[in-house]
Amino acid sequence: MTELAGRSRRDALRLGGALGMAAAMTGLRPFAAQADPARPADTAAVVSDAAATALWYPAPAEEGRIIEQGLPVGNGRLGGLVGGDPGSDFVYVNDITLWAGDVNDVIQDDGQLNYDSVHFGSYNQLARVGVDVPAHALAGVRDYQRRLDLSNGVVTASYTYKGVHYRREVYTSHPDDVLVIRLTQSGGGSYTGSVSLAGTHGETIAGDSGAISFAGTLGNGLKYATAVTAKSKGGNVSVQGGKVVFAGCGEVVIVVCGGTNYTADPAAAFKAASVDPLAVARQKAVKAAGVAGDVLLATHVADYQKLYNRMTVDLGRSSARQRSMDTWARLWERAAPHADPDPELEASYLQFGRYLVICGSRDSLPLNLQGLWVSNNNPDWYADYHTDINVQMNYWLPDRAGLSQCFNAFADYCVSQLSSWTATTLKGFNDPRNRFRNTSGKIAGWAVAFSTNPYGGSGWWWHPSGNAWLCNNLWQHYEFTQDKAYLSKIYPLLKGAVQFWEARLVERDGKLYDDHDWSPEHGPQDGIGNTYSQELAWDLFTHYRSACDVLGQDQDYAKTITAMRDRLYLPVVSPKTGWLEEWMSPDNLGETTHRHLSPLIGFFPGDRIRVDSSPQELIDGVRNLLTARGTQSFGWACAWRSACWAHLRDADKAYRMLLTVMTPSVNFGNGSAANLFDMYSFGERTIFQIDANFGAPTATLEMIVQSRPGQVDLLPALPAAWSRSGRVTGIGVRGGFTLDLEWRDGKVSALTLHSVGGATTVLKSATWQKTVTMAANTTQKII
């Protein structure tokens, strides 16, 4: 952080029966199947600008830096990055299901899976929408401000032109399934301009009396389309050629809808042949444009706030001077040496992570490496689903942050991919050219590679432990929710992963070891029994036994797996380094400061190794390895380090790692962009990768509350910067509870526990412990 001191300062279809419970994860929802959203009164609780939690900026985004400066909107499927220029605005529009590629099940010469933009595929940008109001060129306006309003889920830009106050709002409505751009003014002014539409694959724009639009088909057969229409108060709106033109309008409501015919059905090759995305997009856009702008906004805000308001966060008060600063300047201020704490900024960063979850993960595909937001058709690593930390970190936050239903997109994705993953595993994992194959010759269940796509495909190298890590996320969601129907849904994934490991493990001297494998992403590629894999196998077997007990099934098989778990080799501390061994060797066989914390997975996000019950030697080994890994790395790596330091009860180091993630990214360095997107240093450029935007908020919550079934630790690593007083409501904890917590002078001052299915837990603070028993779905005030 001190290096910054001297630098200068500078954005489908909902198929009713396809694939059972995974069917909701689709592209455009068909128009006819969607009931009209319930319309709240115009007085829905829109939070005022003065009271809203917001990020704000004194200038529009530069289009050439849209990823670093553009402000994101989304409804879980359809989203955009917003520029905010008064005279020449733009929105980069995305649909999370617009993917090239296929099942990609052909084994390559090295026994691995293809990893290219044709067969593995890539996430693509859907469209660019431009809004031009030539008279309102930036040079001629005053009092400009651009905001991401987290309280209402809206991006705004406001300014004064010739004495009239103008405002535009951009948001993506989940109930209406459209992106809205609304231009208003305070009275006496008007808008004259045009709306343009461009695809990203050379599409031709068509226009008629109702809308402008385009449609296309990717090389894999996926259909897609986008439509734009507008309505006004006063003046007139018309379609002229490939543009929507408006003149003399007191208000203009521009509505964008687009999507694909992706469907979560492997039997249909994940494409609904009968769906016409253009017809659906046009119908939705035209229908929404017929609703008054105030009502569209109220509908969106009411829906958004049902999720956003489930958690409130108060980490303390910032100074008036800090609150007066724009967000980018405030990041710089906090990163300066010996800067004062800025708890409201840190709370806003947490809420921004929650905002991204709501915008990016609802009833379609889950968040990928870049979430919902790309600015071209060539995102790094194809914006894939990376299975050795990245997609898992994306889904650490929802349950902790009052957004459990936003986890469903990830679970439904895994369910929909299972049959393809299984088929490809049985076909190719034991190929003799695969250096990770099962040397026993046995094969069963399913596995994935390090990268997956939405067509059942895996890419790059095989990742034998990836199935167990995905199952760790899937199981922990059950621990938070206690939802048996959900557990039944994911049970085939758990069992298939267990069957894979039953076939994979090799025996030496009565112990069971992972076969030839890699500790991501460094060191030998043929190690036996690396710590990462041993811990994940233990985690998987333990949770599988619990799932069998909860569901009352496969008890004999569960006993077999439990016996195998008890024979697993478990890691020890190296007598040479004092670190928890990463390989079954006292020597360090990889990079000391490597970005991954793979050998610590049994400490976090797993919890086999526990600071309050494991042998001190083991805890010291964890601490020594974490220390050796260092404090400078990519955002996701620092977020993981922060969570681990929190679990070691080292509040200062956990907090410092959080601040490292929030450090401004400049000169192609790691850190936060102006729009708070996490940037990944990659030579002479930076890459947006969204995982730290979820991992760092998770670490923040782990400093305040940690949990495992049967125990909740209160204020285990509260930083001094937040210790004077604070309050967080709606934190999810494992065992089936949420809690509201207040503290003063670093001690719990008020506590209320809400059951969401849980019955008994132990609450622990630094000075007291209490066992609580309560009826399911009730509330109990503890203090």
Coordinates of N, CA, C and O in Angstrom, one line a residue, residues 665-750:
S665 N -6.1 -0.3 -8.2 CA -5.3 -0.9 -9.2 C -4.8 0.1 -10.2 O -5.6 0.8 -10.9
V666 N -3.5 0.3 -10.3 CA -2.9 1.3 -11.2 C -1.7 0.6 -11.8 O -1.1 -0.3 -11.2
N667 N -1.2 1.2 -12.9 CA 0.0 0.7 -13.6 C -0.1 -0.8 -13.8 O 0.9 -1.6 -13.5
F668 N -1.3 -1.3 -14.2 CA -1.5 -2.8 -14.4 C -1.3 -3.6 -13.2 O -0.9 -4.8 -13.3
G669 N -1.6 -3.1 -12.0 CA -1.4 -3.8 -10.8 C -2.6 -4.5 -10.3 O -3.8 -4.2 -10.7
N670 N -2.5 -5.4 -9.3 CA -3.6 -6.0 -8.7 C -4.4 -5.0 -7.9 O -3.8 -4.0 -7.4
G671 N -5.7 -5.2 -7.7 CA -6.4 -4.3 -6.8 C -7.8 -4.0 -7.3 O -8.3 -4.6 -8.3
S672 N -8.4 -3.0 -6.8 CA -9.8 -2.6 -7.2 C -9.7 -1.5 -8.2 O -9.0 -0.5 -8.1
A673 N -10.6 -1.7 -9.2 CA -10.8 -0.6 -10.2 C -11.7 0.5 -9.6 O -12.2 0.3 -8.5
A674 N -11.9 1.5 -10.4 CA -12.7 2.6 -9.8 C -14.1 2.1 -9.5 O -14.8 2.6 -8.6
N675 N -14.7 1.2 -10.3 CA -16.0 0.7 -10.1 C -16.1 -0.4 -9.1 O -17.1 -1.1 -8.9
L676 N -14.9 -0.7 -8.4 CA -14.7 -1.7 -7.4 C -14.6 -3.1 -8.0 O -14.4 -4.1 -7.2
F677 N -14.7 -3.3 -9.3 CA -14.4 -4.6 -9.9 C -12.9 -5.0 -9.5 O -12.0 -4.1 -9.6
D678 N -12.7 -6.2 -9.2 CA -11.3 -6.7 -8.9 C -10.5 -6.9 -10.2 O -10.9 -7.6 -11.1
M679 N -9.3 -6.3 -10.2 CA -8.4 -6.4 -11.3 C -7.2 -7.3 -11.0 O -6.6 -7.2 -10.0
Y680 N -6.9 -8.1 -12.0 CA -5.9 -9.2 -11.9 C -4.7 -8.7 -12.8 O -4.8 -8.6 -14.0
S681 N -3.5 -8.5 -12.1 CA -2.3 -8.1 -12.9 C -1.8 -9.2 -13.8 O -1.6 -10.4 -13.3
F682 N -1.7 -8.9 -15.1 CA -1.3 -9.9 -16.0 C -0.3 -9.3 -17.0 O -0.7 -8.9 -18.1
G683 N 0.9 -9.1 -16.6 CA 1.9 -8.4 -17.5 C 1.6 -7.0 -17.7 O 1.4 -6.2 -16.8
E684 N 1.5 -6.6 -19.0 CA 1.3 -5.2 -19.4 C -0.2 -4.9 -19.5 O -0.6 -4.1 -20.3
R685 N -1.0 -5.6 -18.8 CA -2.5 -5.3 -18.7 C -3.1 -5.9 -17.4 O -2.4 -6.6 -16.7
T686 N -4.3 -5.5 -17.2 CA -5.0 -6.1 -16.1 C -6.3 -6.8 -16.6 O -6.8 -6.4 -17.6
I687 N -6.7 -7.7 -15.9 CA -7.9 -8.6 -16.2 C -8.9 -8.5 -15.1 O -8.6 -8.6 -13.9
F688 N -10.2 -8.2 -15.5 CA -11.2 -8.3 -14.5 C -11.6 -9.7 -14.2 O -11.8 -10.5 -15.1
Q689 N -11.5 -10.1 -12.9 CA -11.9 -11.4 -12.5 C -12.7 -11.2 -11.2 O -12.3 -10.6 -10.2
I690 N -14.0 -11.7 -11.1 CA -14.9 -11.2 -10.1 C -14.8 -11.9 -8.8 O -15.4 -11.5 -7.8
D691 N -14.1 -13.0 -8.7 CA -14.2 -13.8 -7.5 C -13.8 -13.1 -6.2 O -14.4 -13.3 -5.1
A692 N -12.8 -12.2 -6.3 CA -12.5 -11.4 -5.0 C -13.6 -10.5 -4.6 O -13.7 -10.2 -3.4
N693 N -14.4 -10.1 -5.5 CA -15.6 -9.3 -5.1 C -16.6 -10.0 -4.3 O -17.4 -9.4 -3.6
F694 N -16.5 -11.3 -4.2 CA -17.3 -12.1 -3.3 C -16.4 -12.7 -2.2 O -16.9 -12.8 -1.0
G695 N -15.2 -13.0 -2.4 CA -14.3 -13.6 -1.4 C -13.9 -12.6 -0.3 O -13.9 -12.9 0.9
A696 N -13.7 -11.3 -0.7 CA -13.3 -10.3 0.3 C -14.5 -10.0 1.2 O -14.4 -9.9 2.5
P697 N -15.7 -9.8 0.7 CA -16.9 -9.7 1.6 C -17.1 -10.9 2.5 O -17.5 -10.7 3.7
T698 N -16.9 -12.1 2.0 CA -17.0 -13.3 2.8 C -16.0 -13.2 4.0 O -16.3 -13.5 5.1
A699 N -14.8 -12.8 3.7 CA -13.8 -12.7 4.7 C -14.2 -11.6 5.8 O -14.0 -11.8 7.0
T700 N -14.8 -10.5 5.3 CA -15.3 -9.5 6.2 C -16.3 -10.1 7.2 O -16.2 -9.9 8.4
L701 N -17.2 -10.9 6.7 CA -18.2 -11.6 7.5 C -17.6 -12.6 8.4 O -18.0 -12.8 9.6
E702 N -16.5 -13.3 8.0 CA -15.9 -14.3 8.8 C -15.1 -13.6 10.0 O -14.8 -14.2 11.0
M703 N -14.7 -12.3 9.8 CA -14.2 -11.6 10.9 C -15.2 -11.3 12.0 O -14.8 -11.2 13.2
I704 N -16.5 -11.3 11.6 CA -17.5 -10.9 12.6 C -18.2 -12.1 13.1 O -18.5 -12.2 14.3
V705 N -18.5 -13.1 12.3 CA -19.1 -14.4 12.8 C -18.6 -15.5 12.0 O -18.4 -15.4 10.7
Q706 N -18.3 -16.6 12.7 CA -17.9 -17.9 12.0 C -18.8 -19.0 12.5 O -19.2 -18.9 13.7
S707 N -19.0 -20.0 11.7 CA -19.9 -21.0 12.1 C -19.6 -22.4 11.5 O -19.0 -22.5 10.5
R708 N -20.0 -23.4 12.2 CA -20.1 -24.7 11.7 C -21.3 -25.3 12.4 O -21.8 -24.8 13.4
P709 N -21.8 -26.4 11.9 CA -23.0 -27.0 12.5 C -22.8 -27.3 14.0 O -21.8 -27.9 14.4
G710 N -23.6 -26.7 14.8 CA -23.5 -26.9 16.3 C -22.8 -25.8 17.0 O -22.8 -25.8 18.2
Q711 N -22.1 -24.9 16.3 CA -21.3 -23.8 17.0 C -21.3 -22.6 16.1 O -21.1 -22.6 14.9
V712 N -21.5 -21.4 16.8 CA -21.3 -20.1 16.2 C -20.4 -19.3 17.0 O -20.6 -19.1 18.2
D713 N -19.3 -18.8 16.4 CA -18.3 -18.0 17.1 C -18.6 -16.5 16.8 O -18.6 -16.1 15.6
L714 N -18.8 -15.7 17.8 CA -19.2 -14.3 17.7 C -17.9 -13.4 17.8 O -17.2 -13.5 18.8
L715 N -17.7 -12.5 16.9 CA -16.6 -11.5 16.9 C -15.3 -12.2 17.1 O -14.5 -11.8 17.9
P716 N -15.0 -13.3 16.3 CA -13.8 -14.0 16.5 C -12.5 -13.3 16.0 O -11.4 -13.6 16.5
A717 N -12.7 -12.3 15.1 CA -11.5 -11.6 14.6 C -11.9 -10.2 14.2 O -11.6 -9.7 13.1
L718 N -12.5 -9.5 15.2 CA -13.0 -8.1 14.9 C -11.8 -7.1 14.8 O -11.1 -6.9 15.8
P719 N -11.6 -6.4 13.7 CA -10.5 -5.5 13.6 C -10.7 -4.3 14.5 O -11.9 -3.9 14.8
A720 N -9.7 -3.7 14.9 CA -9.7 -2.5 15.8 C -10.5 -1.4 15.1 O -11.2 -0.6 15.8
A721 N -10.4 -1.3 13.8 CA -11.1 -0.3 13.0 C -12.6 -0.3 13.1 O -13.3 0.7 12.9
W722 N -13.2 -1.5 13.5 CA -14.6 -1.7 13.6 C -15.0 -1.9 15.0 O -16.2 -2.2 15.3
S723 N -14.1 -1.9 16.0 CA -14.4 -2.4 17.3 C -15.3 -1.5 18.2 O -15.9 -2.0 19.1
R724 N -15.2 -0.2 17.9 CA -15.9 0.7 18.9 C -17.4 0.4 19.0 O -17.9 0.2 20.0
S725 N -18.1 0.3 17.8 CA -19.5 -0.1 17.8 C -19.8 -0.5 16.4 O -19.2 -0.1 15.4
G726 N -20.8 -1.4 16.3 CA -21.3 -1.8 15.0 C -22.5 -2.7 15.1 O -22.9 -3.2 16.2
R727 N -23.1 -3.0 14.0 CA -24.3 -3.9 13.9 C -24.4 -4.5 12.6 O -24.2 -3.8 11.5
V728 N -24.7 -5.8 12.6 CA -25.0 -6.5 11.3 C -26.2 -7.4 11.6 O -26.3 -8.1 12.6
T729 N -27.2 -7.3 10.7 CA -28.3 -8.1 10.8 C -28.4 -9.1 9.6 O -28.0 -8.7 8.5
G730 N -29.0 -10.2 9.8 CA -29.2 -11.2 8.7 C -28.1 -12.0 8.3 O -28.1 -12.6 7.2
I731 N -27.1 -12.2 9.1 CA -25.9 -13.0 8.8 C -26.4 -14.5 8.8 O -27.0 -14.9 9.9
G732 N -26.1 -15.3 7.8 CA -26.4 -16.7 7.8 C -25.3 -17.5 8.5 O -24.2 -17.2 8.3
V733 N -25.7 -18.5 9.3 CA -24.8 -19.3 10.0 C -25.2 -20.8 9.8 O -26.4 -21.1 9.6
R734 N -24.2 -21.6 9.7 CA -24.5 -23.0 9.5 C -25.2 -23.6 10.7 O -25.0 -23.2 11.8
G735 N -26.0 -24.6 10.3 CA -26.9 -25.2 11.4 C -28.3 -24.8 11.2 O -29.2 -25.3 11.9
G736 N -28.6 -23.8 10.3 CA -30.0 -23.4 10.0 C -30.4 -22.2 10.7 O -31.6 -22.2 11.2
F737 N -29.6 -21.2 10.8 CA -29.9 -20.0 11.5 C -29.5 -18.7 10.8 O -28.5 -18.8 10.0
T738 N -30.1 -17.6 11.1 CA -29.5 -16.3 10.8 C -29.5 -15.6 12.1 O -30.2 -15.9 13.1
L739 N -28.6 -14.5 12.2 CA -28.5 -13.8 13.5 C -28.4 -12.3 13.2 O -27.9 -11.9 12.2
D740 N -28.8 -11.5 14.2 CA -28.6 -10.1 14.2 C -27.7 -9.8 15.4 O -27.9 -10.3 16.5
L741 N -26.6 -9.1 15.2 CA -25.6 -8.9 16.2 C -25.2 -7.4 16.3 O -25.0 -6.7 15.3
E742 N -25.1 -7.0 17.5 CA -24.5 -5.6 17.8 C -23.3 -5.8 18.7 O -23.3 -6.7 19.6
W743 N -22.4 -4.8 18.6 CA -21.3 -4.8 19.5 C -20.9 -3.4 19.9 O -21.2 -2.5 19.2
R744 N -20.2 -3.3 21.1 CA -19.7 -2.1 21.6 C -18.4 -2.3 22.3 O -18.3 -3.3 23.1
D745 N -17.4 -1.5 22.0 CA -16.1 -1.7 22.5 C -15.6 -3.2 22.3 O -15.0 -3.8 23.2
G746 N -15.9 -3.7 21.2 CA -15.4 -5.0 20.8 C -16.1 -6.2 21.5 O -15.7 -7.4 21.3
K747 N -17.2 -6.0 22.2 CA -17.9 -7.0 22.9 C -19.4 -7.1 22.4 O -20.0 -6.0 22.1
V748 N -20.0 -8.2 22.4 CA -21.4 -8.4 22.0 C -22.2 -7.6 23.0 O -22.2 -7.8 24.2
S749 N -23.1 -6.8 22.4 CA -24.0 -6.0 23.2 C -25.5 -6.3 23.0 O -26.3 -6.1 23.8
A750 N -25.8 -7.0 21.8 CA -27.2 -7.4 21.6 C -27.1 -8.5 20.5 O -26.2 -8.5 19.6

